[in-house]
Amino acid sequence: MKGVFMWLRRSLISFVQVTYGSTINRQIRDMVAYLHSESMLHYYLTSFIKSWWPGGELRIHDDIKEEISPNEEGNTKNNLKNDSPLSDSVVVDKVDSPEGRRLVAATLLLENIPQILINLLGQRTAKRGISKIFDILQDERANKQLFYEILELIIVELFPEIQKQRKVYTANQESV
């Protein structure tokens, strides 16, 4: 019976692929084209700007209170006060200083680790890994370079003619 069910399954899969395959592929292509259209890109950018800079100013959470302090090395490991009743959920008051914002970001990041990472790696390993990644991302020069690389990718994606012009320019430079 196993062979008959396997044959039936393969026949059914082939039938569905032949019948609906092009329709599904076309719908996927249309949806991807729509999501990358000019109107949607405008919507994404305006939503991003409105969510991060409402009223033209950078949004800062008002409900954040002081509950954390940096350790001797200045990194994010074990920076919560253990005697605090709110040591599991961080609340910071001094987000005006860069150090305060860094500590708030680190603590919120450590508190919001995706469940799939915790299930896959374990809570301790996931927290340690997230903390290491956060500490690595504190290098100002590396962050600038990362920002410029991402910005270049976005610009090339939004304006593909720039990539074509750059190829022509580099080809002309090589021929000289």
Short mmCIF file of C-alpha atoms in Angstrom, two decimals:
data_model
loop_
_atom_site.label_atom_id
_atom_site.label_comp_id
_atom_site.label_asym_id
_atom_site.label_seq_id
_atom_site.Cartn_x
_atom_site.Cartn_y
_atom_site.Cartn_z
CA MET A 1 0.00 0.00 0.00
CA LYS A 2 2.91 2.35 0.62
CA GLY A 3 3.82 2.36 -3.06
CA VAL A 4 0.26 3.16 -4.16
CA PHE A 5 -0.04 6.11 -1.75
CA MET A 6 3.37 7.40 -2.84
CA TRP A 7 2.31 7.22 -6.50
CA LEU A 8 -1.02 8.95 -5.71
CA ARG A 9 0.79 11.67 -3.75
CA ARG A 10 3.25 12.33 -6.60
CA SER A 11 0.42 12.40 -9.14
CA LEU A 12 -1.56 14.86 -7.02
CA ILE A 13 1.48 17.12 -6.53
CA SER A 14 2.20 17.08 -10.27
CA PHE A 15 -1.44 17.92 -11.05
CA VAL A 16 -1.46 20.88 -8.62
CA GLN A 17 1.86 22.19 -9.96
CA VAL A 18 0.74 21.98 -13.57
CA THR A 19 -2.72 23.43 -12.88
CA TYR A 20 -1.96 26.19 -10.38
CA GLY A 21 1.82 26.65 -10.55
CA SER A 22 1.89 29.54 -13.01
CA THR A 23 -1.03 31.27 -11.26
CA ILE A 24 0.65 31.09 -7.88
CA ASN A 25 3.99 32.25 -9.31
CA ARG A 26 2.29 35.14 -11.09
CA GLN A 27 0.50 36.20 -7.90
CA ILE A 28 3.75 36.08 -5.95
CA ARG A 29 5.54 38.15 -8.62
CA ASP A 30 2.68 40.67 -8.68
CA MET A 31 2.69 40.96 -4.89
CA VAL A 32 6.47 41.45 -4.75
CA ALA A 33 6.26 44.05 -7.53
CA TYR A 34 3.48 45.86 -5.65
CA LEU A 35 5.44 45.82 -2.38
CA HIS A 36 8.43 47.37 -4.19
CA SER A 37 6.36 49.91 -6.12
CA GLU A 38 6.96 53.64 -5.78
CA SER A 39 3.74 54.23 -3.82
CA MET A 40 4.60 51.50 -1.30
CA LEU A 41 8.18 52.77 -0.89
CA HIS A 42 6.74 56.22 -0.19
CA TYR A 43 4.37 54.68 2.36
CA TYR A 44 7.25 52.80 4.05
CA LEU A 45 9.41 55.92 4.29
CA THR A 46 6.63 58.14 5.63
CA SER A 47 5.61 55.49 8.18
CA PHE A 48 9.23 55.15 9.30
CA ILE A 49 9.69 58.91 9.64
CA LYS A 50 6.38 59.38 11.48
CA SER A 51 7.11 56.55 13.90
CA TRP A 52 10.67 57.68 14.76
CA TRP A 53 10.29 61.46 14.46
CA PRO A 54 6.70 62.42 15.32
CA GLY A 55 6.35 66.19 15.08
CA GLY A 56 9.90 66.49 13.76
CA GLU A 57 11.61 65.36 16.99
CA LEU A 58 13.18 62.02 17.86
CA ARG A 59 10.72 59.98 19.91
CA ILE A 60 11.89 59.07 23.43
CA HIS A 61 9.79 56.93 25.75
CA ASP A 62 8.37 58.96 28.65
CA ASP A 63 7.69 55.95 30.85
CA ILE A 64 11.35 55.04 31.32
CA LYS A 65 12.78 55.39 34.87
CA GLU A 66 16.27 54.90 36.36
CA GLU A 67 16.88 51.31 37.47
CA ILE A 68 20.18 50.35 35.87
CA SER A 69 23.83 51.28 36.21
CA PRO A 70 26.88 50.24 34.16
CA ASN A 71 29.39 47.83 35.62
CA GLU A 72 33.12 48.58 35.90
CA GLU A 73 33.91 47.60 32.30
CA GLY A 74 31.03 49.71 30.97
CA ASN A 75 29.45 46.81 29.12
CA THR A 76 25.91 45.52 29.34
CA LYS A 77 26.49 42.33 31.29
CA ASN A 78 24.85 42.22 34.72
CA ASN A 79 23.99 45.91 34.68
CA LEU A 80 20.67 45.55 36.51
CA LYS A 81 20.51 46.23 40.22
CA ASN A 82 19.72 42.87 41.78
CA ASP A 83 18.03 44.34 44.86
CA SER A 84 15.49 46.22 42.74
CA PRO A 85 11.95 44.84 42.59
CA LEU A 86 11.91 45.74 38.89
CA SER A 87 15.18 44.04 38.01
CA ASP A 88 13.44 41.83 35.43
CA SER A 89 11.87 44.74 33.59
CA VAL A 90 14.14 47.71 33.12
CA VAL A 91 12.93 51.23 33.46
CA VAL A 92 15.37 54.10 32.93
CA ASP A 93 14.94 57.80 33.61
CA LYS A 94 18.12 59.31 32.20
CA VAL A 95 17.71 58.60 28.49
CA ASP A 96 19.04 62.03 27.59
CA SER A 97 22.65 60.87 27.95
CA PRO A 98 24.20 58.53 25.36
CA GLU A 99 25.23 56.10 28.11
CA GLY A 100 21.68 56.01 29.47
CA ARG A 101 20.24 55.35 26.01
CA ARG A 102 22.83 52.62 25.44
CA LEU A 103 21.92 50.92 28.70
CA VAL A 104 18.20 51.20 27.99
CA ALA A 105 18.69 49.73 24.53
CA ALA A 106 20.86 46.89 25.86
CA THR A 107 18.42 46.00 28.60
CA LEU A 108 15.37 46.16 26.36
CA LEU A 109 17.19 44.04 23.79
CA LEU A 110 18.08 41.44 26.42
CA GLU A 111 14.49 41.39 27.67
CA ASN A 112 13.01 40.91 24.20
CA ILE A 113 14.99 38.00 22.81
CA PRO A 114 12.88 36.09 20.26
CA GLN A 115 11.42 32.91 21.70
CA ILE A 116 12.76 30.84 18.83
CA LEU A 117 16.33 31.80 19.80
CA ILE A 118 15.67 30.85 23.41
CA ASN A 119 14.21 27.51 22.34
CA LEU A 120 17.01 26.86 19.88
CA LEU A 121 20.03 27.95 21.93
CA GLY A 122 18.82 28.14 25.50
CA GLN A 123 18.15 31.30 27.49
CA ARG A 124 21.64 31.74 28.91
CA THR A 125 23.41 31.23 25.56
CA ALA A 126 20.93 33.45 23.72
CA LYS A 127 21.39 36.28 26.25
CA ARG A 128 25.16 35.94 26.10
CA GLY A 129 25.11 36.01 22.29
CA ILE A 130 22.77 39.00 22.11
CA SER A 131 24.94 40.82 24.65
CA LYS A 132 28.08 40.12 22.60
CA ILE A 133 26.41 41.33 19.40
CA PHE A 134 25.22 44.48 21.16
CA ASP A 135 28.70 45.16 22.54
CA ILE A 136 30.22 44.65 19.07
CA LEU A 137 27.76 47.15 17.59
CA GLN A 138 29.02 49.90 19.92
CA ASP A 139 32.03 50.69 17.71
CA GLU A 140 31.30 54.09 16.16
CA ARG A 141 33.47 53.64 13.05
CA ALA A 142 32.05 50.18 12.32
CA ASN A 143 28.51 51.51 12.78
CA LYS A 144 29.15 54.34 10.34
CA GLN A 145 30.50 51.89 7.79
CA LEU A 146 27.53 49.56 8.33
CA PHE A 147 25.13 52.49 7.94
CA TYR A 148 26.82 53.59 4.70
CA GLU A 149 26.72 50.06 3.30
CA ILE A 150 23.01 49.68 4.11
CA LEU A 151 22.27 53.16 2.74
CA GLU A 152 24.09 52.29 -0.48
CA LEU A 153 22.05 49.09 -0.83
CA ILE A 154 18.81 51.00 -0.28
CA ILE A 155 19.75 53.72 -2.77
CA VAL A 156 20.78 51.19 -5.42
CA GLU A 157 17.52 49.31 -4.84
CA LEU A 158 15.43 52.48 -5.11
CA PHE A 159 17.38 53.90 -8.06
CA PRO A 160 18.80 51.02 -10.15
CA GLU A 161 20.04 53.42 -12.83
CA ILE A 162 22.80 54.47 -10.41
CA GLN A 163 24.20 50.94 -10.49
CA LYS A 164 24.25 51.01 -14.29
CA GLN A 165 26.05 54.36 -14.32
CA ARG A 166 28.57 53.09 -11.78
CA LYS A 167 29.33 50.06 -13.97
CA VAL A 168 29.89 52.32 -16.99
CA TYR A 169 32.12 54.62 -14.91
CA THR A 170 34.27 51.75 -13.58
CA ALA A 171 34.54 50.25 -17.09
CA ASN A 172 35.76 53.62 -18.40
CA GLN A 173 38.27 53.89 -15.54
CA GLU A 174 39.67 50.42 -16.29
CA SER A 175 40.12 51.20 -19.98
CA VAL A 176 42.21 54.31 -19.22
#
